[in-house]
């Protein structure tokens, strides 16, 4: 039995909610049934535009072509589409290439809107349908181009009004903010109880608590989740905590996407102070810095944060992490030992270091001796990053000037293909420089936020308060101290006879570990 494949494509979410899928499917099924063909209706590019050709490179159409070329789809099969504009709305030469690729592969392309069939045999006898097909594709491309320009200009105007006049671009906003009034004349405002949750999430993150712990606390306290109706979650999840922590809207920044023709996203202008801020920008970057200082691959911390030196304490023999061992009340208390030696996996240093003497010694050394080294190191790092940012900015200025000159040359009727290629290259270079500048800017702010919000004396003072706290407050304070230590210390090397603290950016201190 001859097999037919229906190719269904629509480009927007609104079309998905509407009638586009059902209409295209029913028409393909009727056409196949009338001819006794077996229909395969799994070939779909839902939410892909044909204007830029991405579906032909990445989507179901590319998969179909691969199957034809490999022989899994037999020559002589039919590909049913609603109309040629569903196949491609690219420029005419590119669109025609899509059609010819299919026909050369032995597939007959059927367009239901006009009943045309495009096959190798028919076109060899009568090429006039090609004229019609090219006209259809040219019209489709022109319609998409004009629509894209109109949509792009409309969104550009919305971005301008948002930036210059504070006008709301859309009713869609973060979960802790609501729109009062309509988008054209309304304003955004914080939802007080939700903004309070945002602030607590950032405070806990800076204090050293992880996403799971924060989500667990919200759930234990029966804190209502956000969302309405079916969108309301039953509990807080660490993934949503991460989304809040990563969203610059918490300090008021809006980063809209410019809608280009075909629905492609392109970074739009950054609009500061667009939303009401739930936290200060400095707090946002302090949280990013706190997250970045957490070590990867060192195990999950306990909820009580018993080991403040997790991931910092290293064996002087093999470099492995020291592990926290606590055999209960009958033992002499928790100890640190080389993880490799403890697992009998290569290291022979089985020295046990009594944790109750190690912890206060480290706190004392950091708070009293190494504070100036830490501050100096952070200032040096920030200065180096600022120089890198200034160099990128200078490169961008030069590239923008060159681009302006080339565009003026083209506008005056000069240039040609070579100049057009140079324009594209400069545009790509400017985009890459802009992305690099954004990364370095974030690194500068993170380095500034790394300057601990408490000084060395305050660190020791918090440590001394541990004995007067209940379990939950104690866990939170220990998490704070652990986070501060990770922002200050690179590693602590334990040898048989000594313990050496290596500070971030330089500086060392030798410790005396008390005890019996």
Tab-separated table of C-alpha atoms in Angstrom, residues 51 70 212 358 394 396 480 488:
chain	number	residue	atom	x	y	z
A	51	UNK	CA	10.174	32.033	7.888
A	70	UNK	CA	18.418	6.435	4.175
A	212	UNK	CA	16.530	22.107	49.176
A	358	UNK	CA	39.972	22.150	65.001
A	394	UNK	CA	36.964	50.061	24.127
A	396	UNK	CA	33.078	47.568	21.320
A	480	UNK	CA	26.206	31.428	57.858
A	488	UNK	CA	37.527	33.476	52.698
